[in-house]
Amino acid sequence: MSKIALITGITGQDGSYMTEFLLEKGYRVYGLIRRSSHEPTDRIQHLLSKIEILDGDLTDQSSLGAAVQTVNPDEIYNFAAQSFVPTSWNQPVLTADVTGLGVVRLLEAIHKYKSDAKLYQASSSEMFGKVKETPQKETTPFYPRSPYGVAKVYAHYITVNYRESYNLFACSGIAFNHESPRRGLEFVSRKVTHTAAKIKLGHTKELPLGNLEAKRDWGFAGDYVEAMWLMLQQDKPEDFIIATGQAHTVKELVQIAFDEVGLPWEKYVRVDKKLFRPAEVDHLIGDAAKAKQNLGWQPKLSFEEMIRLMVHEDIKSLSKTAAAAPFTEFRIR
Ligand code: NDP
Ligand code: GDR
């Protein structure tokens, strides 16, 4: 019998890669999608005939209860969140509601209607924020630096608490930044690769950026969903760091992307102070030794290969459209 998975945030980057991964493994996949005035399924368009969609929202308890009852899932992957850090300063209450409280609503639905379902909670390296230890491990204390990071800390601990209180099989993957050609245009990796591609094609002339010195441990989303799935295949529920163990600056990311299009980055990049954050996370680097040892997991695609691939895919898709897609920059108020 096929296993059944319920994915929240199925229209996002990780949701789309996880759907492909689970279909490949023979799962029946159900996705929870919130109501929108436009079609939000561009990342999963190619998968729609193979999956089932339910209407629901992480802020609505009854829709989560109904989804868990209807689907009766073996595994639940909770990717739904307000996931963009700058927006969390503009919309701190919504971020707390969706990214934080949304998780306790989902846990309540699982506890009530399917207490033997296994839950993957998408925890974040942003919980480490102003880091207490380098590299960061499962035992490193949290010090979040944004309303998003604070909401994720709540989500993380409420997952631990429901595991300990009710014996749920609930785990958190503390994932460091992971990117792909499906990454949202507002995140720095995709903003850089997409804009470098637009400059190459003559659609724009400059790339405004914030802090070029920030360092992140960037991996490939397609690799990370495997670690998330492996966590739910273990005998007991535990939390794991998912990271590459290598950090790069935003500047290095820019250099690789512009090298791929054969242009000098200094001519096009403009540092815009308005894109700096009220409180920055300067340097994140993860130690995924536990995932490597217990899950037998290894990231495959290198940072440089991934950035070059993203530029390549952006050039390909932009070349098909006459004009570049419009992109709305979110500024912190
Ligand atoms: P995305 O922003 O690409 O996707 C977020 C998803 O959440 C979208 O499907 C979105 O739907 C959905 N969503 C937002 N609000 C609600 C709501 N109120 N109810 C239901 N669904 C909602 O994120 P990623 O795929 O990159 O990340 C997946 C998860 O992993 C997130 O929780 C993120 O915080 C976390 N994470 C991500 C990392 C990364 O580097 N990518 C690293 C660590 C953690 P819609 O399409 O309608 O907007
Ligand atoms: P992050 O990702 O905040 O780490 O959260 P993002 O790509 O937005 O920023 C990474 C770093 O780049 C610096 N930066 C810029 N960032 C953006 N978005 N735009 C810019 O113009 C720019 N210039 C410099 C930022 O200051 C920052 O230091 C991501 C999200 O996916 C979260 O949901 C997830 O939890 C974490 O990764 C791990």
GROMACS .gro file of C-alpha atoms and ligand atoms in nm:
model
  419
    1MET     CA    1   0.000   0.000   0.000
    2SER     CA    2   0.124   0.346  -0.088
    3LYS     CA    3   0.214   0.577   0.198
    4ILE     CA    4   0.018   0.900   0.223
    5ALA     CA    5   0.180   1.240   0.273
    6LEU     CA    6   0.024   1.577   0.347
    7ILE     CA    7   0.237   1.878   0.252
    8THR     CA    8   0.161   2.229   0.375
    9GLY     CA    9   0.334   2.503   0.173
   10ILE     CA   10   0.325   2.276  -0.131
   11THR     CA   11   0.329   2.579  -0.365
   12GLY     CA   12   0.664   2.697  -0.223
   13GLN     CA   13   1.017   2.597  -0.316
   14ASP     CA   14   1.059   2.307  -0.072
   15GLY     CA   15   0.701   2.187  -0.121
   16SER     CA   16   0.760   2.143  -0.493
   17TYR     CA   17   1.086   1.947  -0.450
   18MET     CA   18   0.938   1.731  -0.173
   19THR     CA   19   0.635   1.651  -0.390
   20GLU     CA   20   0.860   1.530  -0.673
   21PHE     CA   21   1.070   1.329  -0.427
   22LEU     CA   22   0.769   1.157  -0.263
   23LEU     CA   23   0.592   1.081  -0.593
   24GLU     CA   24   0.913   0.919  -0.710
   25LYS     CA   25   0.901   0.699  -0.396
   26GLY     CA   26   0.540   0.596  -0.473
   27TYR     CA   27   0.361   0.813  -0.212
   28ARG     CA   28   0.011   0.952  -0.255
   29VAL     CA   29   0.060   1.324  -0.208
   30TYR     CA   30  -0.194   1.578  -0.081
   31GLY     CA   31  -0.115   1.948  -0.068
   32LEU     CA   32  -0.270   2.222   0.142
   33ILE     CA   33  -0.312   2.550  -0.049
   34ARG     CA   34  -0.447   2.878   0.088
   35ARG     CA   35  -0.703   3.071  -0.108
   36SER     CA   36  -0.558   3.325  -0.349
   37SER     CA   37  -0.701   3.562  -0.609
   38HIS     CA   38  -0.443   3.435  -0.859
   39GLU     CA   39  -0.308   3.094  -0.955
   40PRO     CA   40  -0.029   3.010  -0.704
   41THR     CA   41   0.072   2.675  -0.854
   42ASP     CA   42   0.348   2.771  -1.100
   43ARG     CA   43   0.611   2.562  -0.915
   44ILE     CA   44   0.391   2.248  -0.914
   45GLN     CA   45   0.209   2.292  -1.246
   46HIS     CA   46   0.384   1.981  -1.385
   47LEU     CA   47   0.269   1.775  -1.083
   48LEU     CA   48  -0.096   1.880  -1.050
   49SER     CA   49  -0.237   1.576  -1.231
   50LYS     CA   50  -0.054   1.344  -0.986
   51ILE     CA   51  -0.154   1.504  -0.654
   52GLU     CA   52  -0.465   1.614  -0.466
   53ILE     CA   53  -0.518   1.967  -0.341
   54LEU     CA   54  -0.703   2.074  -0.027
   55ASP     CA   55  -0.810   2.422   0.067
   56GLY     CA   56  -0.667   2.539   0.402
   57ASP     CA   57  -0.465   2.796   0.589
   58LEU     CA   58  -0.226   2.775   0.884
   59THR     CA   59  -0.423   3.051   1.057
   60ASP     CA   60  -0.746   2.849   1.040
   61GLN     CA   61  -0.776   2.566   1.294
   62SER     CA   62  -1.084   2.406   1.138
   63SER     CA   63  -0.925   2.373   0.793
   64LEU     CA   64  -0.619   2.200   0.944
   65GLY     CA   65  -0.836   1.959   1.141
   66ALA     CA   66  -1.040   1.883   0.830
   67ALA     CA   67  -0.725   1.828   0.621
   68VAL     CA   68  -0.574   1.582   0.870
   69GLN     CA   69  -0.907   1.397   0.904
   70THR     CA   70  -0.968   1.382   0.529
   71VAL     CA   71  -0.619   1.277   0.425
   72ASN     CA   72  -0.539   1.048   0.721
   73PRO     CA   73  -0.167   1.090   0.642
   74ASP     CA   74   0.127   0.873   0.742
   75GLU     CA   75   0.361   1.171   0.712
   76ILE     CA   76   0.309   1.547   0.727
   77TYR     CA   77   0.564   1.799   0.600
   78ASN     CA   78   0.498   2.146   0.739
   79PHE     CA   79   0.660   2.393   0.499
   80ALA     CA   80   0.393   2.663   0.520
   81ALA     CA   81   0.521   2.989   0.667
   82GLN     CA   82   0.569   3.359   0.611
   83SER     CA   83   0.929   3.278   0.525
   84PHE     CA   84   1.085   3.609   0.412
   85VAL     CA   85   1.288   3.766   0.694
   86PRO     CA   86   1.248   4.138   0.594
   87THR     CA   87   0.869   4.103   0.572
   88SER     CA   88   0.869   3.981   0.931
   89TRP     CA   89   0.959   4.334   1.049
   90ASN     CA   90   0.677   4.482   0.838
   91GLN     CA   91   0.426   4.211   0.941
   92PRO     CA   92   0.547   4.081   1.279
   93VAL     CA   93   0.203   3.977   1.406
   94LEU     CA   94   0.112   3.787   1.089
   95THR     CA   95   0.455   3.619   1.097
   96ALA     CA   96   0.399   3.511   1.458
   97ASP     CA   97   0.051   3.385   1.369
   98VAL     CA   98   0.146   3.182   1.060
   99THR     CA   99   0.509   3.081   1.123
  100GLY     CA  100   0.471   3.037   1.501
  101LEU     CA  101   0.112   2.967   1.604
  102GLY     CA  102   0.036   2.787   1.277
  103VAL     CA  103   0.253   2.502   1.406
  104VAL     CA  104   0.064   2.454   1.732
  105ARG     CA  105  -0.261   2.454   1.532
  106LEU     CA  106  -0.123   2.178   1.312
  107LEU     CA  107   0.007   1.984   1.614
  108GLU     CA  108  -0.337   2.009   1.777
  109ALA     CA  109  -0.498   1.870   1.461
  110ILE     CA  110  -0.250   1.580   1.455
  111HIS     CA  111  -0.291   1.510   1.828
  112LYS     CA  112  -0.669   1.504   1.790
  113TYR     CA  113  -0.721   1.325   1.457
  114LYS     CA  114  -0.406   1.128   1.363
  115SER     CA  115  -0.170   1.095   1.658
  116ASP     CA  116   0.043   0.828   1.486
  117ALA     CA  117   0.121   1.053   1.187
  118LYS     CA  118   0.485   1.162   1.161
  119LEU     CA  119   0.549   1.537   1.139
  120TYR     CA  120   0.841   1.720   0.980
  121GLN     CA  121   0.864   2.080   1.108
  122ALA     CA  122   1.071   2.322   0.896
  123SER     CA  123   1.292   2.482   1.159
  124SER     CA  124   1.553   2.736   1.054
  125SER     CA  125   1.917   2.837   1.109
  126GLU     CA  126   1.772   3.188   1.163
  127MET     CA  127   1.697   3.063   1.518
  128PHE     CA  128   2.075   3.084   1.586
  129GLY     CA  129   2.084   3.451   1.476
  130LYS     CA  130   2.356   3.622   1.678
  131VAL     CA  131   2.542   3.297   1.709
  132LYS     CA  132   2.659   3.156   2.041
  133GLU     CA  133   2.886   2.893   1.884
  134THR     CA  134   3.049   2.825   1.545
  135PRO     CA  135   2.967   2.603   1.362
  136GLN     CA  136   2.608   2.563   1.484
  137LYS     CA  137   2.494   2.218   1.604
  138GLU     CA  138   2.167   2.072   1.736
  139THR     CA  139   2.279   2.175   2.089
  140THR     CA  140   2.377   2.537   2.008
  141PRO     CA  141   2.157   2.787   2.202
  142PHE     CA  142   1.920   3.006   2.000
  143TYR     CA  143   1.943   3.386   1.972
  144PRO     CA  144   1.701   3.492   1.697
  145ARG     CA  145   1.745   3.837   1.538
  146SER     CA  146   1.413   3.893   1.356
  147PRO     CA  147   1.041   3.845   1.424
  148TYR     CA  148   1.070   3.553   1.178
  149GLY     CA  149   1.350   3.393   1.382
  150VAL     CA  150   1.154   3.440   1.705
  151ALA     CA  151   0.843   3.278   1.552
  152LYS     CA  152   1.055   2.981   1.435
  153VAL     CA  153   1.196   2.935   1.788
  154TYR     CA  154   0.840   2.911   1.922
  155ALA     CA  155   0.750   2.666   1.644
  156HIS     CA  156   1.060   2.460   1.723
  157TYR     CA  157   0.997   2.433   2.096
  158ILE     CA  158   0.624   2.365   2.062
  159THR     CA  159   0.716   2.074   1.831
  160VAL     CA  160   0.958   1.940   2.095
  161ASN     CA  161   0.691   1.994   2.361
  162TYR     CA  162   0.416   1.801   2.178
  163ARG     CA  163   0.665   1.520   2.114
  164GLU     CA  164   0.745   1.502   2.484
  165SER     CA  165   0.390   1.568   2.611
  166TYR     CA  166   0.193   1.338   2.380
  167ASN     CA  167   0.458   1.106   2.239
  168LEU     CA  168   0.402   1.237   1.884
  169PHE     CA  169   0.655   1.146   1.616
  170ALA     CA  170   0.739   1.511   1.552
  171CYS     CA  171   1.084   1.625   1.435
  172SER     CA  172   1.246   1.951   1.339
  173GLY     CA  173   1.501   1.984   1.064
  174ILE     CA  174   1.710   2.291   1.146
  175ALA     CA  175   1.779   2.374   0.784
  176PHE     CA  176   2.035   2.631   0.673
  177ASN     CA  177   1.964   2.839   0.360
  178HIS     CA  178   1.878   2.627   0.060
  179GLU     CA  179   1.818   2.756  -0.288
  180SER     CA  180   1.729   2.644  -0.639
  181PRO     CA  181   1.599   2.778  -0.970
  182ARG     CA  182   1.255   2.772  -0.796
  183ARG     CA  183   1.365   3.003  -0.513
  184GLY     CA  184   1.145   3.312  -0.465
  185LEU     CA  185   1.279   3.619  -0.648
  186GLU     CA  186   1.306   3.821  -0.324
  187PHE     CA  187   1.571   3.596  -0.161
  188VAL     CA  188   1.926   3.709  -0.229
  189SER     CA  189   2.050   3.407  -0.428
  190ARG     CA  190   1.768   3.420  -0.681
  191LYS     CA  191   1.760   3.800  -0.686
  192VAL     CA  192   2.126   3.793  -0.790
  193THR     CA  193   2.100   3.513  -1.048
  194HIS     CA  194   1.777   3.648  -1.199
  195THR     CA  195   1.907   4.006  -1.219
  196ALA     CA  196   2.244   3.895  -1.362
  197ALA     CA  197   2.047   3.708  -1.630
  198LYS     CA  198   1.831   4.017  -1.697
  199ILE     CA  199   2.143   4.237  -1.729
  200LYS     CA  200   2.295   3.986  -1.970
  201LEU     CA  201   1.980   3.995  -2.184
  202GLY     CA  202   1.964   4.377  -2.173
  203HIS     CA  203   1.644   4.391  -1.962
  204THR     CA  204   1.796   4.597  -1.680
  205LYS     CA  205   2.118   4.778  -1.595
  206GLU     CA  206   2.174   4.746  -1.220
  207LEU     CA  207   2.145   4.521  -0.919
  208PRO     CA  208   2.066   4.696  -0.587
  209LEU     CA  209   2.177   4.491  -0.285
  210GLY     CA  210   2.208   4.526   0.092
  211ASN     CA  211   2.484   4.376   0.305
  212LEU     CA  212   2.744   4.212   0.077
  213GLU     CA  213   2.949   4.085   0.373
  214ALA     CA  214   2.676   3.862   0.524
  215LYS     CA  215   2.784   3.496   0.524
  216ARG     CA  216   2.551   3.201   0.479
  217ASP     CA  217   2.579   2.823   0.451
  218TRP     CA  218   2.393   2.780   0.121
  219GLY     CA  219   2.285   2.436  -0.004
  220PHE     CA  220   2.058   2.299  -0.276
  221ALA     CA  221   1.686   2.248  -0.194
  222GLY     CA  222   1.673   1.929  -0.405
  223ASP     CA  223   1.937   1.773  -0.175
  224TYR     CA  224   1.777   1.895   0.148
  225VAL     CA  225   1.434   1.734   0.097
  226GLU     CA  226   1.604   1.393   0.108
  227ALA     CA  227   1.740   1.465   0.459
  228MET     CA  228   1.392   1.579   0.569
  229TRP     CA  229   1.233   1.256   0.445
  230LEU     CA  230   1.508   1.043   0.603
  231MET     CA  231   1.434   1.204   0.941
  232LEU     CA  232   1.081   1.060   0.929
  233GLN     CA  233   1.208   0.711   0.838
  234GLN     CA  234   1.402   0.672   1.167
  235ASP     CA  235   1.289   0.461   1.464
  236LYS     CA  236   1.256   0.759   1.695
  237PRO     CA  237   1.182   1.127   1.638
  238GLU     CA  238   1.484   1.356   1.667
  239ASP     CA  239   1.597   1.698   1.547
  240PHE     CA  240   1.876   1.740   1.294
  241ILE     CA  241   2.089   2.019   1.147
  242ILE     CA  242   2.073   2.020   0.764
  243ALA     CA  243   2.368   2.215   0.623
  244THR     CA  244   2.672   2.190   0.393
  245GLY     CA  245   2.932   2.303   0.649
  246GLN     CA  246   3.062   2.574   0.414
  247ALA     CA  247   2.984   2.945   0.427
  248HIS     CA  248   3.017   3.212   0.158
  249THR     CA  249   2.957   3.586   0.151
  250VAL     CA  250   2.686   3.753  -0.057
  251LYS     CA  251   2.976   3.910  -0.250
  252GLU     CA  252   3.110   3.566  -0.348
  253LEU     CA  253   2.761   3.470  -0.466
  254VAL     CA  254   2.754   3.784  -0.684
  255GLN     CA  255   3.101   3.712  -0.824
  256ILE     CA  256   3.005   3.360  -0.934
  257ALA     CA  257   2.675   3.474  -1.091
  258PHE     CA  258   2.840   3.754  -1.290
  259ASP     CA  259   3.127   3.528  -1.391
  260GLU     CA  260   2.866   3.291  -1.536
  261VAL     CA  261   2.723   3.570  -1.756
  262GLY     CA  262   3.074   3.701  -1.839
  263LEU     CA  263   3.022   4.053  -1.697
  264PRO     CA  264   3.214   4.257  -1.432
  265TRP     CA  265   2.990   4.266  -1.120
  266GLU     CA  266   3.134   4.597  -0.987
  267LYS     CA  267   2.983   4.779  -1.285
  268TYR     CA  268   2.627   4.668  -1.203
  269VAL     CA  269   2.595   4.615  -0.826
  270ARG     CA  270   2.480   4.916  -0.621
  271VAL     CA  271   2.476   4.893  -0.241
  272ASP     CA  272   2.145   5.033  -0.113
  273LYS     CA  273   2.137   5.111   0.260
  274LYS     CA  274   1.757   5.067   0.258
  275LEU     CA  275   1.812   4.695   0.196
  276PHE     CA  276   2.008   4.650   0.520
  277ARG     CA  277   1.813   4.484   0.804
  278PRO     CA  278   1.739   4.641   1.145
  279ALA     CA  279   1.926   4.348   1.305
  280GLU     CA  280   2.149   4.136   1.080
  281VAL     CA  281   2.258   3.776   1.109
  282ASP     CA  282   2.623   3.808   1.009
  283HIS     CA  283   2.755   3.457   0.977
  284LEU     CA  284   2.584   3.118   0.978
  285ILE     CA  285   2.755   2.785   0.923
  286GLY     CA  286   2.609   2.448   1.017
  287ASP     CA  287   2.758   2.123   1.142
  288ALA     CA  288   2.550   1.840   0.993
  289ALA     CA  289   2.763   1.560   1.144
  290LYS     CA  290   2.459   1.403   1.315
  291ALA     CA  291   2.260   1.390   0.989
  292LYS     CA  292   2.560   1.244   0.807
  293GLN     CA  293   2.613   0.977   1.071
  294ASN     CA  294   2.254   0.882   1.166
  295LEU     CA  295   2.076   0.943   0.834
  296GLY     CA  296   2.364   0.864   0.597
  297TRP     CA  297   2.288   1.195   0.425
  298GLN     CA  298   2.530   1.407   0.220
  299PRO     CA  299   2.462   1.723   0.018
  300LYS     CA  300   2.556   1.666  -0.348
  301LEU     CA  301   2.545   1.992  -0.545
  302SER     CA  302   2.817   2.245  -0.452
  303PHE     CA  303   2.744   2.616  -0.390
  304GLU     CA  304   2.922   2.721  -0.709
  305GLU     CA  305   2.750   2.457  -0.925
  306MET     CA  306   2.413   2.561  -0.783
  307ILE     CA  307   2.461   2.936  -0.849
  308ARG     CA  308   2.579   2.866  -1.206
  309LEU     CA  309   2.279   2.637  -1.259
  310MET     CA  310   2.041   2.906  -1.128
  311VAL     CA  311   2.187   3.169  -1.364
  312HIS     CA  312   2.160   2.925  -1.652
  313GLU     CA  313   1.795   2.845  -1.576
  314ASP     CA  314   1.710   3.216  -1.536
  315ILE     CA  315   1.862   3.299  -1.875
  316LYS     CA  316   1.668   3.010  -2.029
  317SER     CA  317   1.331   3.113  -1.886
  318LEU     CA  318   1.381   3.488  -1.943
  319SER     CA  319   1.479   3.423  -2.304
  320LYS     CA  320   1.136   3.266  -2.360
  321THR     CA  321   0.950   3.578  -2.242
  322ALA     CA  322   0.968   3.902  -2.443
  323ALA     CA  323   1.009   4.118  -2.131
  324ALA     CA  324   1.147   4.034  -1.790
  325ALA     CA  325   0.893   3.949  -1.521
  326PRO     CA  326   0.825   4.244  -1.288
  327PHE     CA  327   0.972   4.206  -0.940
  328THR     CA  328   0.847   4.398  -0.635
  329GLU     CA  329   1.119   4.483  -0.385
  330PHE     CA  330   1.006   4.468  -0.020
  331ARG     CA  331   1.164   4.739   0.191
  332ILE     CA  332   1.159   4.737   0.569
  333ARG     CA  333   0.950   5.028   0.691
  334NDP     P1  334   0.845   2.950   0.046
  334NDP     O1  335   0.830   3.091   0.092
  334NDP     O2  336   0.892   2.922  -0.093
  334NDP     O3  337   0.705   2.874   0.067
  334NDP     C1  338   0.621   2.902   0.176
  334NDP     C2  339   0.490   2.829   0.157
  334NDP     O4  340   0.403   2.859   0.267
  334NDP     C3  341   0.412   2.868   0.030
  334NDP     O5  342   0.354   2.753  -0.026
  334NDP     C4  343   0.303   2.960   0.085
  334NDP     O6  344   0.187   2.966   0.003
  334NDP     C5  345   0.273   2.889   0.216
  334NDP     N1  346   0.200   2.972   0.311
  334NDP     C6  347   0.230   3.097   0.353
  334NDP     N2  348   0.139   3.140   0.442
  334NDP     C7  349   0.049   3.040   0.457
  334NDP     C8  350  -0.069   3.024   0.534
  334NDP     N3  351  -0.114   3.121   0.615
  334NDP     N4  352  -0.136   2.907   0.527
  334NDP     C9  353  -0.093   2.809   0.444
  334NDP     N5  354   0.017   2.818   0.367
  334NDP    C10  355   0.087   2.932   0.374
  334NDP     O7  356   0.942   2.878   0.152
  334NDP     P2  357   1.048   2.759   0.129
  334NDP     O8  358   0.989   2.654   0.046
  334NDP     O9  359   1.179   2.818   0.094
  334NDP    O10  360   1.065   2.708   0.280
  334NDP    C11  361   0.979   2.607   0.332
  334NDP    C12  362   0.980   2.616   0.484
  334NDP    O11  363   1.111   2.597   0.533
  334NDP    C13  364   0.933   2.749   0.542
  334NDP    O12  365   0.866   2.721   0.662
  334NDP    C14  366   1.061   2.823   0.572
  334NDP    O13  367   1.042   2.918   0.675
  334NDP    C15  368   1.151   2.709   0.615
  334NDP     N6  369   1.292   2.724   0.592
  334NDP    C16  370   1.337   2.753   0.465
  334NDP    C17  371   1.472   2.759   0.440
  334NDP    C18  372   1.523   2.793   0.304
  334NDP    O14  373   1.641   2.829   0.296
  334NDP     N7  374   1.444   2.780   0.199
  334NDP    C19  375   1.570   2.732   0.548
  334NDP    C20  376   1.509   2.700   0.676
  334NDP    C21  377   1.376   2.696   0.695
  334NDP     P3  378   0.169   3.074  -0.117
  334NDP    O15  379   0.232   3.011  -0.237
  334NDP    O16  380   0.021   3.089  -0.125
  334NDP    O17  381   0.242   3.199  -0.073
  335GDR     P1  382   1.773   3.470   0.486
  335GDR     O1  383   1.778   3.474   0.327
  335GDR     O2  384   1.730   3.599   0.545
  335GDR     O3  385   1.902   3.412   0.533
  335GDR     O4  386   1.652   3.368   0.511
  335GDR     P2  387   1.796   3.593   0.223
  335GDR     O5  388   1.835   3.531   0.096
  335GDR     O6  389   1.679   3.685   0.222
  335GDR     O7  390   1.920   3.678   0.284
  335GDR     C1  391   2.049   3.622   0.302
  335GDR     C2  392   2.150   3.732   0.336
  335GDR     O8  393   2.168   3.816   0.222
  335GDR     C3  394   2.173   3.951   0.265
  335GDR     N1  395   2.134   4.041   0.156
  335GDR     C4  396   2.013   4.043   0.095
  335GDR     N2  397   1.902   3.966   0.112
  335GDR     C5  398   1.795   3.991   0.033
  335GDR     N3  399   1.686   3.915   0.045
  335GDR     N4  400   1.795   4.092  -0.061
  335GDR     C6  401   1.904   4.173  -0.080
  335GDR     O9  402   1.904   4.262  -0.164
  335GDR     C7  403   2.019   4.146   0.000
  335GDR     N5  404   2.144   4.202   0.007
  335GDR     C8  405   2.211   4.138   0.101
  335GDR     C9  406   2.075   3.955   0.383
  335GDR    O10  407   2.097   4.073   0.462
  335GDR    C10  408   2.107   3.823   0.451
  335GDR    O11  409   2.214   3.841   0.541
  335GDR    C11  410   1.635   3.251   0.433
  335GDR    C12  411   1.484   3.223   0.426
  335GDR    O12  412   1.463   3.117   0.336
  335GDR    C13  413   1.430   3.183   0.562
  335GDR    O13  414   1.294   3.140   0.549
  335GDR    C14  415   1.515   3.067   0.617
  335GDR    O14  416   1.470   3.028   0.743
  335GDR    C15  417   1.662   3.108   0.622
  335GDR    O15  418   1.703   3.143   0.492
  335GDR    C16  419   1.752   2.996   0.672
   0.00000   0.00000   0.00000
